[in-house]
PDB file of C-alpha atoms in Angstrom:
ATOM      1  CA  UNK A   1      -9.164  22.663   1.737  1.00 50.00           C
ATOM      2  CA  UNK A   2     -11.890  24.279   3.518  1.00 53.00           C
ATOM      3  CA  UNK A   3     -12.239  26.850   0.767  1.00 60.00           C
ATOM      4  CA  UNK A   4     -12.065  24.387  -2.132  1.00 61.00           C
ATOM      5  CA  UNK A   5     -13.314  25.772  -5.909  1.00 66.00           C
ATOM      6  CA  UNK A   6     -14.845  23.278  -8.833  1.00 63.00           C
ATOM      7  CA  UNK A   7     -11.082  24.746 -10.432  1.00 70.00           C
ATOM      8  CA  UNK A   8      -8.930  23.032  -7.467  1.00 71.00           C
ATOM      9  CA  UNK A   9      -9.863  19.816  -8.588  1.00 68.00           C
ATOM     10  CA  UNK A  10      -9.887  17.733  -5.014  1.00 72.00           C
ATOM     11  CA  UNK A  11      -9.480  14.009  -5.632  1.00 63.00           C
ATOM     12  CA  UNK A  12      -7.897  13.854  -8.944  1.00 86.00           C
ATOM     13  CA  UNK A  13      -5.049  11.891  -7.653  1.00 93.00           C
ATOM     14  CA  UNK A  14      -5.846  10.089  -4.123  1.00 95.00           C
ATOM     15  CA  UNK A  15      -3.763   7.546  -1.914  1.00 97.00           C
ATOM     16  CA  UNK A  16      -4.470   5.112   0.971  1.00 96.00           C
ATOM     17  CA  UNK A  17      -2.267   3.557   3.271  1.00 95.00           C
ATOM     18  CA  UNK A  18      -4.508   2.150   6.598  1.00 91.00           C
ATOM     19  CA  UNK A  19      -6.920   4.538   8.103  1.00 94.00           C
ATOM     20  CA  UNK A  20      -4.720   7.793   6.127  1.00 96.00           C
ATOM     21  CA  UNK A  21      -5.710   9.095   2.490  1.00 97.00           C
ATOM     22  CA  UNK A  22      -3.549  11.621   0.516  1.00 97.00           C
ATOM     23  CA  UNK A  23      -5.902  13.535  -2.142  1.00 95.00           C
ATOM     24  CA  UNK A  24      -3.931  15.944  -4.372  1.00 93.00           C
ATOM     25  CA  UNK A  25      -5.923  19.361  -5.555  1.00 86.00           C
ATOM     26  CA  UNK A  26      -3.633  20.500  -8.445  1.00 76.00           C
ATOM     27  CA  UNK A  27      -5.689  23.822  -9.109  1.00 74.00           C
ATOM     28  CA  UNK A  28      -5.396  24.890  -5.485  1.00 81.00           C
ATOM     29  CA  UNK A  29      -4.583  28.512  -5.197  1.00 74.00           C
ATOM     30  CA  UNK A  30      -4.094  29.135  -1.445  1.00 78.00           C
ATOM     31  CA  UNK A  31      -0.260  29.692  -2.512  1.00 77.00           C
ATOM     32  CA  UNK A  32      -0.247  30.968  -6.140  1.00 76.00           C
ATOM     33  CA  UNK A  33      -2.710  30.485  -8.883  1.00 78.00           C
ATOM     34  CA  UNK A  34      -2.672  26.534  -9.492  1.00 80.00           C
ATOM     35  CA  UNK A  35      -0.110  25.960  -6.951  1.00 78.00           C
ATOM     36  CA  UNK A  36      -1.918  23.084  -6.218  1.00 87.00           C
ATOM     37  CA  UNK A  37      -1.708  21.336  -3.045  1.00 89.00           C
ATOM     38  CA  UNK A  38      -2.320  17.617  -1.363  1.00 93.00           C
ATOM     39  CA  UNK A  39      -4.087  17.062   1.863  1.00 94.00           C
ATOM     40  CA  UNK A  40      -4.454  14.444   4.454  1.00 96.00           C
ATOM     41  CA  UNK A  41      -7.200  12.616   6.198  1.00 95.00           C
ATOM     42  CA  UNK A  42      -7.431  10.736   9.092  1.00 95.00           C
ATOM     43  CA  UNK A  43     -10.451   7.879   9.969  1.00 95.00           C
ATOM     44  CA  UNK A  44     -11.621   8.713  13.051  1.00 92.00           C
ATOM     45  CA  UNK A  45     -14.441   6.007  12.614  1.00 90.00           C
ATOM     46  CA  UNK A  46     -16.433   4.093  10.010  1.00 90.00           C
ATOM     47  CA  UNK A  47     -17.858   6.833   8.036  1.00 89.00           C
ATOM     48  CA  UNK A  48     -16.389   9.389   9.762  1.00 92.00           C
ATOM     49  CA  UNK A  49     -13.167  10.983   8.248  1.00 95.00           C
ATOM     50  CA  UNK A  50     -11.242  14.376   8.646  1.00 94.00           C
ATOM     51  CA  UNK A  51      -8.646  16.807   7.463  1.00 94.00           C
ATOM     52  CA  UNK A  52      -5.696  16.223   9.249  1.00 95.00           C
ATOM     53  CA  UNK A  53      -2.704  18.079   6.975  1.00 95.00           C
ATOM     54  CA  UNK A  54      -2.753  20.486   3.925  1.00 92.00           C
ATOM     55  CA  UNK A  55       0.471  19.635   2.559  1.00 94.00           C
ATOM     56  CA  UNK A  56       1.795  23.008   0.723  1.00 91.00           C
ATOM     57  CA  UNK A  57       5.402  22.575  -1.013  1.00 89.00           C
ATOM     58  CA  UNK A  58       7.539  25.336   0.556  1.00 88.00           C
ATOM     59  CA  UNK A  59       9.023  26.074  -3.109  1.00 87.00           C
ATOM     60  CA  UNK A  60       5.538  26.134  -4.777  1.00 85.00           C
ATOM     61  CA  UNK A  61       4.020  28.442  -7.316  1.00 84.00           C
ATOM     62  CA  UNK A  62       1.911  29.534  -9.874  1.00 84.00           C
ATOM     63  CA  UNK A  63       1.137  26.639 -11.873  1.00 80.00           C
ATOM     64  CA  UNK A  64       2.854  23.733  -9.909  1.00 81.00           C
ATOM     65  CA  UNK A  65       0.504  21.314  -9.799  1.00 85.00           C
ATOM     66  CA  UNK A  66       1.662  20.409  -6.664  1.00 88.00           C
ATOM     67  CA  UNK A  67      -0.840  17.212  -5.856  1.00 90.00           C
ATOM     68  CA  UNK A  68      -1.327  16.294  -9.793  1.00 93.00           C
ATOM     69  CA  UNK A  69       0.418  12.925  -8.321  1.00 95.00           C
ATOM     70  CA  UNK A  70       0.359  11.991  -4.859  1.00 97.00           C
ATOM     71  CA  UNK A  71       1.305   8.527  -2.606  1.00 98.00           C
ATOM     72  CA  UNK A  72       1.424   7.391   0.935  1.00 98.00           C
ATOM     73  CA  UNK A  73       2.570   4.930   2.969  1.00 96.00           C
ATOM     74  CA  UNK A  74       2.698   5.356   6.629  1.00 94.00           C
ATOM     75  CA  UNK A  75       4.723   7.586   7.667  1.00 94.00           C
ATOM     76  CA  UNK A  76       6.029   8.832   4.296  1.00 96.00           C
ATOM     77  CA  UNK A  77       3.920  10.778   1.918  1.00 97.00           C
ATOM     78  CA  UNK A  78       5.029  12.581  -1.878  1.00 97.00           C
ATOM     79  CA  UNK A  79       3.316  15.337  -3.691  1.00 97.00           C
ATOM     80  CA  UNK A  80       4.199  15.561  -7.408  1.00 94.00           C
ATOM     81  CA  UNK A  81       4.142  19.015  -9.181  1.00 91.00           C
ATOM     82  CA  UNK A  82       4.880  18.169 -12.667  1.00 88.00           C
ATOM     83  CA  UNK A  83       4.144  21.951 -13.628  1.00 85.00           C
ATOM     84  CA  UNK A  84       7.010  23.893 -11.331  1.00 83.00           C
ATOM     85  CA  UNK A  85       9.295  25.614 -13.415  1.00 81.00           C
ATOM     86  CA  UNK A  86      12.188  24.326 -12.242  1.00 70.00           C
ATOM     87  CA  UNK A  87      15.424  23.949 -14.758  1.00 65.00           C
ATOM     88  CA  UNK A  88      13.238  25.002 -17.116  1.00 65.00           C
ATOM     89  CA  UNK A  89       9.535  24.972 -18.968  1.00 68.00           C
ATOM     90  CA  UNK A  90       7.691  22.664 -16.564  1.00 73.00           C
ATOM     91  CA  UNK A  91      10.953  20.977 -15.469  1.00 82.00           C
ATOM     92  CA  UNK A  92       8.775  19.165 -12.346  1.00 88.00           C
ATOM     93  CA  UNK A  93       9.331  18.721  -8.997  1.00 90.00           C
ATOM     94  CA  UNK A  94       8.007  16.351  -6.264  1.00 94.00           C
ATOM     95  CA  UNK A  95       8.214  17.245  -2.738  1.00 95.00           C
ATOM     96  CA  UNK A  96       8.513  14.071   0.059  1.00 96.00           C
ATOM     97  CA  UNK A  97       7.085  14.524   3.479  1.00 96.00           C
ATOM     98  CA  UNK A  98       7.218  12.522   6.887  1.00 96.00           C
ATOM     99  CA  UNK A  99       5.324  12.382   9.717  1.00 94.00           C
ATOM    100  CA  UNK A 100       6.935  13.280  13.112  1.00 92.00           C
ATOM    101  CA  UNK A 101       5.105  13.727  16.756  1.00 92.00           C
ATOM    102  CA  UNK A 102       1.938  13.253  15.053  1.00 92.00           C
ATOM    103  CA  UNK A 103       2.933  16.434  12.235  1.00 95.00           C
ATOM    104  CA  UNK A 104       3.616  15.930   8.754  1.00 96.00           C
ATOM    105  CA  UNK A 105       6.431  17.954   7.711  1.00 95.00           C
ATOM    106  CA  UNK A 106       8.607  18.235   4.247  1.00 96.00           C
ATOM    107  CA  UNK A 107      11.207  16.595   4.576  1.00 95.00           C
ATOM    108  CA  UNK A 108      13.337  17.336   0.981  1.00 93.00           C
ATOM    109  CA  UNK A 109      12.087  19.013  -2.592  1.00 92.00           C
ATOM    110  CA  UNK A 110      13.677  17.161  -5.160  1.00 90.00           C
ATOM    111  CA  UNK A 111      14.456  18.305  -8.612  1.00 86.00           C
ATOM    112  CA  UNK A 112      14.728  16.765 -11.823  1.00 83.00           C
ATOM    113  CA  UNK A 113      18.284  14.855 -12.585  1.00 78.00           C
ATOM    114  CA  UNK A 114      18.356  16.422 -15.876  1.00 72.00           C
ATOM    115  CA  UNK A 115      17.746  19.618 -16.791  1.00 66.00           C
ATOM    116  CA  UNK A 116      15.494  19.539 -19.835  1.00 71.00           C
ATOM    117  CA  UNK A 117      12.328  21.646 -20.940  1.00 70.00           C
ATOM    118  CA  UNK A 118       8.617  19.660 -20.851  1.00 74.00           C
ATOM    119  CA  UNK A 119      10.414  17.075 -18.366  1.00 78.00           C
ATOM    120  CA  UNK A 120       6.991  16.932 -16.202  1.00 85.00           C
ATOM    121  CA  UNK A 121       9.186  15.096 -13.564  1.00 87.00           C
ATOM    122  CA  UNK A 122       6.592  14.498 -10.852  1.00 90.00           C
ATOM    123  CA  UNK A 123       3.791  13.600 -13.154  1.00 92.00           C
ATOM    124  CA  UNK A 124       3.819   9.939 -11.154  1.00 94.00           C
ATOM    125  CA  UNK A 125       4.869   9.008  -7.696  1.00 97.00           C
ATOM    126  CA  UNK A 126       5.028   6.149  -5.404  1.00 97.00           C
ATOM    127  CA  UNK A 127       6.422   5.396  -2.091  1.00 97.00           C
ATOM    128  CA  UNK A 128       7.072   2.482   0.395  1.00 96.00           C
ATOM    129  CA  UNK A 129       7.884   3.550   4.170  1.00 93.00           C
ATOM    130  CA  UNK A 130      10.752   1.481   5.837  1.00 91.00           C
ATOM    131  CA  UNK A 131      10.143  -1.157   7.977  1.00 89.00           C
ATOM    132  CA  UNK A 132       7.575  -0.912  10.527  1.00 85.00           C
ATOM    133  CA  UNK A 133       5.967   2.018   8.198  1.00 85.00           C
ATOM    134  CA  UNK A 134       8.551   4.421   9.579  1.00 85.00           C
ATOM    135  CA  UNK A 135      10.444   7.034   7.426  1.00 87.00           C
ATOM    136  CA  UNK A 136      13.871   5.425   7.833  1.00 90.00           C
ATOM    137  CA  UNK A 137      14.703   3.055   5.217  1.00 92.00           C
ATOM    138  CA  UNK A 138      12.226   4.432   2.460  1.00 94.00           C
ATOM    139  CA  UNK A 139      12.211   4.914  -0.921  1.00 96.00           C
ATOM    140  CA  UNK A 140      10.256   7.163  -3.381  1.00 97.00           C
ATOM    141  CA  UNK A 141       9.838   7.035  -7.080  1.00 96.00           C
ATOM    142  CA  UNK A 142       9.425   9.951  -8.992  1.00 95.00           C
ATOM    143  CA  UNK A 143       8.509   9.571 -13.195  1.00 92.00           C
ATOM    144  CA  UNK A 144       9.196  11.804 -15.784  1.00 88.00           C
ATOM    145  CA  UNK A 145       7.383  11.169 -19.266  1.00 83.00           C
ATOM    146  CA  UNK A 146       9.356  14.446 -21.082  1.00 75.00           C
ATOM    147  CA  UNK A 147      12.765  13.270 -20.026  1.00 69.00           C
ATOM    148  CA  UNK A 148      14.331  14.166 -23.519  1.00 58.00           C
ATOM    149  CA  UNK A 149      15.500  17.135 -25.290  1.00 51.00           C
ATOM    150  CA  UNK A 150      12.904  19.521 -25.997  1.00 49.00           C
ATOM    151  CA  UNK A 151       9.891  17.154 -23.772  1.00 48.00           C
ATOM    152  CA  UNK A 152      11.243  13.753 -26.000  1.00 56.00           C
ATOM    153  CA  UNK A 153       9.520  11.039 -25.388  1.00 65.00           C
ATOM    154  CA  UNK A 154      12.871   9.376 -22.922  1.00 73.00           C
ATOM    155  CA  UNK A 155      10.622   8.784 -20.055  1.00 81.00           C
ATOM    156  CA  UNK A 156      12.580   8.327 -16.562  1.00 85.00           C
ATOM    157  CA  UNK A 157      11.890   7.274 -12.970  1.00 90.00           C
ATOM    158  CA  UNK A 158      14.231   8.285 -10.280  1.00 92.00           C
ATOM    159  CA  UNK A 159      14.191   6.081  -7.329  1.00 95.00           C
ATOM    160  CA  UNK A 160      15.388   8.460  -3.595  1.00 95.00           C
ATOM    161  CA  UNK A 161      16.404   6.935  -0.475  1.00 95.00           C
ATOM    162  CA  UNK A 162      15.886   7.806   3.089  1.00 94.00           C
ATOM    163  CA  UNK A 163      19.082   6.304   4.809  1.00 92.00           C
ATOM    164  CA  UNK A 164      20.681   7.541   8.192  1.00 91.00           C
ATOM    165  CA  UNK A 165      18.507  10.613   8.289  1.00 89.00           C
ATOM    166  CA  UNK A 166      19.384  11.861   4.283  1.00 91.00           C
ATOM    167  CA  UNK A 167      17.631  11.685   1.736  1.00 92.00           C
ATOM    168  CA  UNK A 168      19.498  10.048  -1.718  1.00 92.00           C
ATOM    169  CA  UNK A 169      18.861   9.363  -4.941  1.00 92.00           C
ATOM    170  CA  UNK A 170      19.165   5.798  -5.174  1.00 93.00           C
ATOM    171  CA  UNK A 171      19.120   5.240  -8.746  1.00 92.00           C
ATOM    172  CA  UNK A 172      17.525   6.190 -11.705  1.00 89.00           C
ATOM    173  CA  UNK A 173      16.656   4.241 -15.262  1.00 86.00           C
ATOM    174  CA  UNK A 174      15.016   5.602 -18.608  1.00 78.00           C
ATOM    175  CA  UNK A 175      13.226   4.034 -21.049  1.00 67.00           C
ATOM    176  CA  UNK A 176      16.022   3.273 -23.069  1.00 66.00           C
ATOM    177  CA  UNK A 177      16.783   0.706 -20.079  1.00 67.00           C
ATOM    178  CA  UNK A 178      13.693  -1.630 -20.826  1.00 64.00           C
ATOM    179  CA  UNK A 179      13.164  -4.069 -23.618  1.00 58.00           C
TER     180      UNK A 179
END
């Protein structure tokens, strides 16, 4: 953001997809202390690029980390916030936005599956837009490393699903699913 502190830091997750960049700013406090934040730029030109979008989770606040993860691909961007209290002691969150008439807007906060302690769901994301680099069609993945009783070491990823408009969790695996 315009305002930016040493404390927000800008750029310590960052995202490309075409002439668009996604740079998350975990320590951002325009919401709460270490809300944390993500924020968009366009190339105008070689050289020359600009802030298009601060992307602020609606449910943020103090010590989110909204933006320690981030990911784009065309129209579909995620902001992880492995931090947010959610079920419980930084449960995680990740919050998926689209772009529509030229705005990016959130388009659904998801939650952890499981509701442990230490999760840090959101501490990785990725995304793929649908077809055409529109939002229908796309997926998100969302990791957890503290997906275990207590912050154990079961990591997870939880794959969502844009399909007919909605947003779904498509599946979800642990480590116990690997070899």
């Amino acid at each position: 953001s315009a305002d930016h502190q040493p404390q927000d830091f800008v750029g310590r997750a960052v995202d490309i997809s075409g002439g668009v960049a996604i740079v998350g700013a975990d320590g951002d406090d325009d919401i709460a202390e270490d809300a944390g934040a993500a924020f968009i730029f366009q190339r105008e030109a070689p050289g020359s690029w600009f802030q298009r979008a601060a992307l602020l989770p609606s449910q943020a606040g103090p010590k989110d980390a909204a933006g320690w993860s981030v990911a784009i691909d065309g129209q579909v961007a995620v902001v992880g916030a492995p931090g947010r209290a959610t079920h419980a002691t930084s449960g995680g969150a990740a919050t998926i936005f689209v772009e529509q008439a030229g705005e990016w807007i959130e388009a659904l906060d998801v939650e952890p599956p499981s509701a442990v302690a230490f999760n840090f769901f959101g501490e990785s994301v990725a995304c793929a837009a649908g077809p055409g680099g529109v939002a229908e069609g796309a997926l998100v993945a969302v990791g957890a490393w503290g997906d275990g009783p207590l912050g154990g070491l079961n990591q997870s990823v939880s794959i969502y699903r844009l399909e007919d408009g909605a947003w779904d969790l498509d599946d979800r695996f642990t480590g116990d699913d690997t070899d």
